[in-house]
Amino acid sequence: MIKVEHLSKSFGQNEVLSDISIDIEKGEVVSVIGPSGSGKSTFLRCINLLEKPTDGVITVAGQDLTAKKTNVTKARETIGMVFQHFYLFPHLTVLENLTYAPIKVKKLTKQDAQEKGRELLKRVGLSDKEDAYPNSLSGGQKQRVAIARALAMEPELMLFDEPTSALDPEMVKEVLDVMKDLAHSGMTMLVVTHEMGFAREVADRVLFLDQGLLVEQGEPEAFFSAPKTERAKAFLDKIL
Amino acid sequence: MNLDFSQIVPYIPFMIEGIWVTLQFVIVAIIIGFIIGTVLALFKIGSIKPLRMFADAYTSMFRGTPLILQLMIIYLATPQLFAYDISPFLSAVLAFGLNSSAYVSEIIRAGILAVDKGQTEAAVALGVPYREMMIDIILPQALKNILPALMNEFITLTKESAIVSTIGYLDLMRRAQVVGANIYLNFEPLLFVGLIYWGLIMVLSLLGKWLERRLSVGD
């Protein structure tokens, strides 16, 4: 589903990612963890080209996104993204947030888009909020709407950039529950997170990044109980 | 003191007519200024360098010279340069529209830059093309933030419109002068149109407040 080959990214002189290669299968749930500044968010943002890679090839669903002739805007339709700070459209209602892109980009009729939107709101448990504006929602509710908004485009792949980091502790669970449900439904997911519980419980694989390098990867159980590298060990010692 | 307001009574319909004459070109100028201003703002934040330079030079020129000079150049120099006998109305609309667009472009540019960058990223991540993103997502949020500044610009334009009286356009101001010359009393007609200007600005302010309330849904 995702094939990353020799990905590097620099901001000026500062190399944030160096030579990362990885394959992710369809339906796989992969957690990306690492200390702050390790480049994990940049790595995620390179996958849908929100950041332009300095070097390397990124192939998503068989399409080379880094090729010059690729229509990146079109390709992004198949890649859903959820941000730490939600970024819902504040001037649109919850339902309009969900139907905007399907109507404008996928050319769905308003009726079809609304039907689909309501279905998704039901799925994330927010059916009663369709006419509310984002600013009247709690953080957890906003993030669930953001997930539904991304799903409304029927992506083949979902990227999550620290989806629970901006939430009050008591709202983390409701968002993680939605993500778990999504993982069980067979969605391919790439999740940058500080929620080690989620990484351990739900992920099929954990990637550990440090200083722009993919230092270690493996199954969560093995990684958390017996990390192979010193750096991963030091990181886990600090947070667990 | 010899005040005699009864003297202006026969001229009231004549002066009232000036409201429409003034509004006519002010409205057209505001619309032109807003459209050109939006385009210039998009040039300024865009990535195409020649367009950016053009927009910057344009703003610098129209903000850097007196409006009355621009009006005179358009009205007096156009016949000389292009052998075209330009009407006072067209001169006024052009001068005010072009001048206003320079200010409006700066206001809109600031408004766009003040919208959270995450909004752009969210739209981009959903595969929304640039044009739709600007029209549906970014500009509506920018407009809400800049509405007070924009209203201010429209109010200034409405008031400054009085300088078209210098090219013989029969607006409110000019009519007051004509009446003054006819009845040899200046204070009364000037006060009368002064009140009308004030009333117009009041209506404009209320309109702005109403718009602001309407746009603040979701807050």
XYZ file of C-alpha atoms in Angstrom:
459
model
C 0.000 0.000 0.000
C 2.777 2.418 0.939
C 6.302 2.008 -0.313
C 8.876 4.494 0.881
C 12.329 4.292 -0.681
C 15.337 6.238 0.537
C 13.266 9.156 1.771
C 15.252 12.176 2.925
C 14.019 15.594 3.944
C 15.986 18.688 4.826
C 14.849 22.118 5.909
C 17.752 24.257 4.708
C 20.887 22.779 6.263
C 18.908 20.814 8.793
C 18.372 17.199 7.803
C 15.173 16.013 9.446
C 14.845 12.619 7.796
C 17.627 10.578 6.316
C 17.321 7.612 4.046
C 14.151 5.996 5.332
C 12.808 2.967 3.485
C 9.746 1.017 4.446
C 6.863 -1.050 3.077
C 3.402 -1.011 4.553
C 0.843 -3.623 3.578
C -2.820 -3.033 2.917
C -4.759 -3.249 6.159
C -1.698 -2.854 8.316
C -1.756 -0.546 11.340
C 1.619 1.024 11.965
C 2.542 3.244 14.893
C 5.370 5.715 14.569
C 6.968 6.668 17.851
C 10.055 8.537 18.936
C 11.228 11.545 20.923
C 10.060 14.987 19.849
C 12.190 16.342 17.047
C 12.834 12.832 15.773
C 11.139 13.653 12.460
C 8.117 11.397 12.915
C 5.560 14.066 12.010
C 7.633 15.150 9.026
C 7.801 11.515 7.937
C 4.012 11.280 8.052
C 3.572 14.589 6.214
C 5.875 13.405 3.455
C 3.545 10.501 2.694
C 0.840 12.811 1.330
C 3.375 15.387 0.205
C 2.365 18.093 2.658
C 6.131 18.217 2.922
C 8.024 17.780 -0.299
C 10.734 15.140 0.119
C 14.254 16.316 -0.655
C 15.084 12.895 -1.981
C 13.526 9.472 -2.358
C 10.462 7.826 -3.854
C 7.049 7.470 -2.241
C 4.538 5.112 -3.797
C 0.986 4.958 -2.454
C -1.524 2.481 -3.861
C 0.731 1.829 -6.833
C 1.162 5.502 -7.723
C 4.525 7.239 -7.509
C 3.695 10.510 -5.734
C 7.168 11.918 -6.155
C 7.125 11.585 -9.958
C 6.932 14.925 -11.747
C 3.854 14.083 -13.800
C 1.780 12.842 -10.873
C -1.277 14.929 -10.039
C -0.659 15.205 -6.311
C -3.986 16.933 -5.604
C -5.819 14.005 -7.159
C -3.660 11.438 -5.387
C -4.383 13.012 -2.006
C -8.040 12.031 -2.353
C -7.084 8.483 -1.448
C -5.047 9.512 1.593
C -6.995 10.693 4.619
C -5.256 12.767 7.247
C -6.076 13.637 10.839
C -4.173 16.455 12.548
C -3.211 17.097 16.127
C -5.192 20.336 16.154
C -8.182 19.008 14.174
C -8.360 21.881 11.679
C -12.092 21.565 11.150
C -13.530 24.314 8.976
C -14.987 26.672 11.605
C -17.440 28.436 9.307
C -19.140 25.189 8.275
C -21.399 22.967 10.336
C -20.277 19.489 11.325
C -22.212 17.895 8.480
C -20.949 20.499 5.996
C -17.405 19.724 7.106
C -18.055 16.113 6.136
C -19.795 16.799 2.842
C -17.662 19.655 1.497
C -14.820 17.666 -0.051
C -16.976 14.789 -1.355
C -19.216 17.308 -3.142
C -16.435 19.577 -4.451
C -13.768 17.009 -5.166
C -15.567 13.722 -5.751
C -18.571 15.453 -7.344
C -21.072 13.575 -5.227
C -24.591 14.984 -5.156
C -25.422 16.905 -2.015
C -27.944 14.257 -1.061
C -25.525 11.343 -1.424
C -22.822 13.217 0.451
C -25.191 14.025 3.307
C -26.390 10.454 3.534
C -22.800 9.259 3.672
C -21.913 12.003 6.149
C -24.721 11.078 8.512
C -23.664 7.441 8.375
C -20.136 8.427 9.375
C -21.351 10.705 12.167
C -23.320 7.782 13.513
C -20.207 5.655 13.351
C -18.220 8.131 15.461
C -21.178 8.635 17.797
C -22.007 12.244 16.921
C -25.316 11.987 15.085
C -26.868 14.659 17.275
C -24.176 17.207 16.338
C -24.643 17.478 12.584
C -25.906 21.065 12.697
C -23.463 22.227 15.371
C -20.467 24.404 14.534
C -17.019 23.048 15.403
C -16.325 25.678 18.048
C -19.195 24.381 20.168
C -17.660 20.903 20.370
C -15.213 19.471 22.873
C -11.733 18.470 21.722
C -12.613 14.803 21.610
C -15.723 15.501 19.572
C -13.770 17.717 17.185
C -11.239 15.003 16.587
C -13.962 12.432 15.947
C -15.525 14.788 13.400
C -12.080 15.249 11.827
C -11.739 11.483 11.490
C -15.209 11.252 9.952
C -14.346 14.106 7.573
C -11.288 12.233 6.337
C -13.286 9.000 6.004
C -15.946 10.763 3.947
C -13.491 10.813 1.047
C -13.318 7.012 1.264
C -9.531 6.937 1.530
C -7.517 3.782 1.131
C -5.130 4.921 3.789
C -5.358 7.082 6.903
C -2.576 9.167 8.389
C -2.856 10.295 12.013
C -0.514 13.018 13.271
C -0.583 12.839 17.065
C -4.386 12.728 17.099
C -4.723 12.707 20.886
C -1.892 15.040 21.892
C -4.027 18.169 22.055
C -6.832 16.535 24.036
C -7.714 16.654 27.700
C -6.908 13.283 29.269
C -10.532 12.290 29.723
C -11.188 12.685 25.998
C -8.357 10.549 24.747
C -10.279 7.313 25.074
C -13.242 8.313 22.913
C -10.872 9.150 20.065
C -8.759 6.034 20.502
C -11.933 3.931 20.507
C -12.892 5.320 17.116
C -9.398 4.609 15.841
C -9.486 1.066 17.186
C -12.804 0.476 15.488
C -11.280 1.766 12.276
C -8.240 -0.474 12.642
C -10.470 -3.506 13.122
C -12.415 -2.614 9.998
C -9.276 -3.233 7.949
C -8.188 0.343 7.247
C -4.531 0.872 6.518
C -3.308 3.285 9.185
C -0.128 5.126 9.915
C -0.268 6.693 13.363
C 2.246 9.068 14.899
C 1.473 8.854 18.590
C 2.584 9.208 22.158
C -0.075 6.734 23.240
C 2.067 3.695 23.919
C -1.037 1.787 24.985
C -2.537 2.238 21.534
C 0.734 1.327 19.836
C 0.991 -1.797 21.895
C -2.606 -2.908 21.710
C -3.724 -2.010 18.223
C -0.677 -1.647 16.005
C 0.649 -4.493 13.913
C 4.047 -2.864 13.792
C 5.947 -0.118 15.568
C 8.471 2.179 13.913
C 10.925 3.944 16.194
C 12.457 7.115 14.784
C 15.255 9.096 16.360
C 17.140 12.046 14.892
C 15.690 11.427 11.458
C 16.690 7.792 11.298
C 14.499 4.726 11.343
C 16.317 3.146 14.267
C 14.169 0.115 14.926
C 10.961 -1.547 13.876
C 9.115 -4.632 14.909
C 6.008 -6.159 16.411
C 4.744 -4.131 19.350
C 5.018 -6.894 21.936
C 8.633 -7.643 21.064
C 9.545 -3.979 20.699
C 8.114 -2.844 24.014
C 9.296 -5.783 26.089
C 12.728 -6.199 24.542
C 13.891 -3.355 22.314
C 16.942 -4.310 20.298
C 18.690 -0.942 20.159
C 20.126 1.171 22.948
C 18.332 4.283 21.750
C 14.937 2.616 21.802
C 15.681 1.216 25.223
C 16.654 4.638 26.541
C 13.490 6.171 25.063
C 11.188 3.530 26.516
C 12.881 3.773 29.927
C 12.007 7.450 30.009
C 8.340 7.134 29.159
C 7.165 3.819 30.558
C -25.463 86.098 12.168
C -27.920 85.776 9.323
C -29.028 82.182 9.134
C -31.949 81.491 6.884
C -32.704 77.843 6.325
C -35.912 78.613 4.454
C -33.746 79.768 1.545
C -32.555 76.235 0.790
C -36.006 74.680 0.785
C -36.578 75.049 -2.988
C -33.200 73.416 -3.560
C -33.739 70.412 -1.300
C -34.931 68.073 -4.082
C -31.900 69.135 -6.137
C -29.538 68.276 -3.290
C -31.358 65.046 -2.379
C -30.876 63.913 -5.959
C -27.156 64.137 -5.238
C -27.426 61.183 -2.865
C -28.108 58.849 -5.730
C -25.466 60.488 -7.926
C -22.865 60.031 -5.199
C -23.980 56.514 -4.304
C -23.981 55.473 -7.944
C -20.277 55.900 -8.444
C -19.320 55.008 -4.867
C -21.021 51.612 -5.164
C -19.426 50.872 -8.512
C -16.033 52.025 -7.186
C -16.336 49.835 -4.086
C -17.169 46.798 -6.202
C -14.300 47.462 -8.612
C -11.941 48.113 -5.706
C -12.976 44.926 -3.962
C -12.611 42.695 -7.015
C -9.266 44.126 -8.133
C -8.118 44.218 -4.514
C -8.879 40.513 -4.039
C -7.005 39.616 -7.209
C -4.030 41.745 -6.143
C -4.043 40.112 -2.707
C -3.922 36.659 -4.333
C -1.022 37.861 -6.498
C 0.793 39.048 -3.392
C 0.521 35.767 -1.519
C 1.006 33.631 -4.633
C 4.220 32.047 -5.803
C 4.461 33.726 -9.217
C 7.114 36.392 -8.864
C 6.206 38.776 -11.733
C 2.614 38.962 -10.481
C 3.813 39.605 -6.959
C 6.075 42.390 -8.141
C 3.301 43.913 -10.215
C 0.898 43.906 -7.249
C 3.496 45.466 -4.968
C 4.364 48.187 -7.485
C 0.684 48.888 -8.070
C -0.016 49.276 -4.364
C 3.021 51.469 -3.887
C 1.964 53.794 -6.704
C -1.674 54.208 -5.729
C -0.952 54.586 -2.040
C 1.992 56.859 -2.643
C 0.237 59.639 -4.560
C -2.749 61.859 -3.679
C -6.138 60.591 -4.751
C -7.041 63.979 -6.184
C -3.943 63.808 -8.391
C -4.966 60.389 -9.679
C -8.440 61.714 -10.373
C -7.041 64.716 -12.256
C -4.700 62.564 -14.322
C -7.503 60.248 -15.344
C -9.967 63.045 -16.077
C -7.697 65.668 -17.617
C -4.889 63.634 -19.147
C -6.925 60.888 -20.793
C -8.249 63.175 -23.588
C -4.698 64.440 -24.155
C -3.080 60.975 -24.179
C -5.716 58.839 -25.859
C -7.885 61.399 -27.599
C -10.817 59.960 -25.655
C -13.252 62.361 -24.020
C -13.690 60.589 -20.705
C -16.831 61.372 -18.705
C -16.631 62.610 -15.107
C -18.505 59.475 -13.982
C -16.055 57.068 -15.598
C -13.080 59.081 -14.324
C -14.457 59.016 -10.798
C -15.220 55.295 -10.853
C -11.771 54.486 -12.212
C -9.844 56.750 -9.859
C -11.693 55.601 -6.751
C -11.888 51.948 -7.765
C -8.197 51.666 -8.650
C -7.118 53.652 -5.605
C -9.304 51.687 -3.232
C -8.115 48.340 -4.621
C -4.585 49.151 -3.438
C -5.786 49.533 0.147
C -8.231 46.629 -0.049
C -5.517 44.315 -1.364
C -3.392 44.990 1.709
C -6.345 44.383 4.019
C -7.257 41.102 2.319
C -3.643 39.951 2.162
C -3.324 40.422 5.914
C -6.640 38.627 6.415
C -5.574 35.611 4.387
C -2.258 35.365 6.203
C -4.078 35.476 9.536
C -6.084 32.328 8.738
C -4.522 29.327 10.475
C -2.133 27.514 8.155
C -3.769 24.295 9.300
C -6.893 25.249 7.344
C -4.888 25.146 4.138
C -3.310 21.855 5.133
C -6.643 20.280 5.990
C -8.107 21.339 2.647
C -5.027 20.223 0.741
C -5.032 16.858 2.518
C -8.637 16.335 1.401
C -7.569 16.845 -2.212
C -9.332 20.208 -2.570
C -7.821 22.200 -5.479
C -6.285 25.651 -4.789
C -9.094 27.671 -6.346
C -11.906 25.966 -4.435
C -9.860 26.062 -1.253
C -9.388 29.825 -1.546
C -13.006 30.579 -2.439
C -14.746 28.218 -0.020
C -12.382 27.775 2.908
C -9.779 30.531 3.212
C -11.483 33.711 1.925
C -14.678 33.347 3.990
C -12.595 33.048 7.151
C -10.321 35.894 6.082
C -13.300 38.158 5.285
C -14.773 37.642 8.703
C -11.576 38.826 10.365
C -11.088 41.848 8.135
C -14.669 43.046 7.948
C -14.132 45.999 10.319
C -11.054 47.140 8.377
C -12.903 46.694 5.101
C -15.901 48.693 6.341
C -13.499 51.419 7.374
C -12.128 51.544 3.841
C -15.635 51.770 2.366
C -16.524 54.570 4.769
C -13.396 56.508 3.850
C -14.157 56.037 0.183
C -17.717 57.296 0.611
C -16.567 60.438 2.376
C -13.608 61.120 0.116
C -15.962 60.810 -2.833
C -16.644 64.514 -2.278
C -13.471 65.405 -4.178
C -15.122 64.467 -7.454
C -16.828 67.835 -7.121
C -13.526 69.238 -8.398
C -14.056 67.731 -11.843
C -17.574 69.056 -12.139
C -19.380 65.814 -11.295
C -22.712 66.814 -9.799
C -22.436 64.833 -6.565
C -23.742 65.869 -3.144
C -20.807 68.149 -2.430
C -20.946 69.900 -5.775
C -24.678 70.453 -5.425
C -24.178 72.153 -2.077
C -21.700 74.513 -3.720
C -24.059 75.223 -6.586
C -26.877 76.031 -4.189
C -24.542 78.205 -2.118
C -23.601 80.184 -5.188
C -27.244 80.641 -6.121
C -28.560 81.910 -2.798
C -25.370 83.581 -1.522
C -25.583 81.503 1.649
C -23.076 78.724 2.123
C -23.505 77.393 5.628
C -27.046 76.115 5.176
C -26.538 73.937 2.079
C -23.162 72.698 3.360
C -24.698 71.730 6.688
C -27.551 70.029 4.868
C -25.337 67.789 2.735
C -23.057 67.258 5.733
C -25.988 65.662 7.528
C -26.720 63.553 4.479
C -23.108 62.292 4.350
C -23.289 61.496 8.028
C -26.547 59.594 7.514
C -25.018 57.595 4.652
C -22.046 56.620 6.797
C -24.407 55.617 9.613
C -26.281 53.303 7.283
C -22.980 51.851 6.082
C -21.808 51.280 9.672
C -25.041 49.522 10.595
C -24.749 47.377 7.497
C -21.245 46.434 8.604
C -22.395 45.474 12.083
C -25.203 43.391 10.645
C -22.798 41.606 8.296
C -20.371 40.994 11.127
C -23.112 39.377 13.161
C -24.147 37.211 10.237
C -20.601 36.077 9.554
C -19.898 35.244 13.155
C -21.957 32.054 13.032
C -19.856 29.277 14.392
C -18.081 31.350 17.032
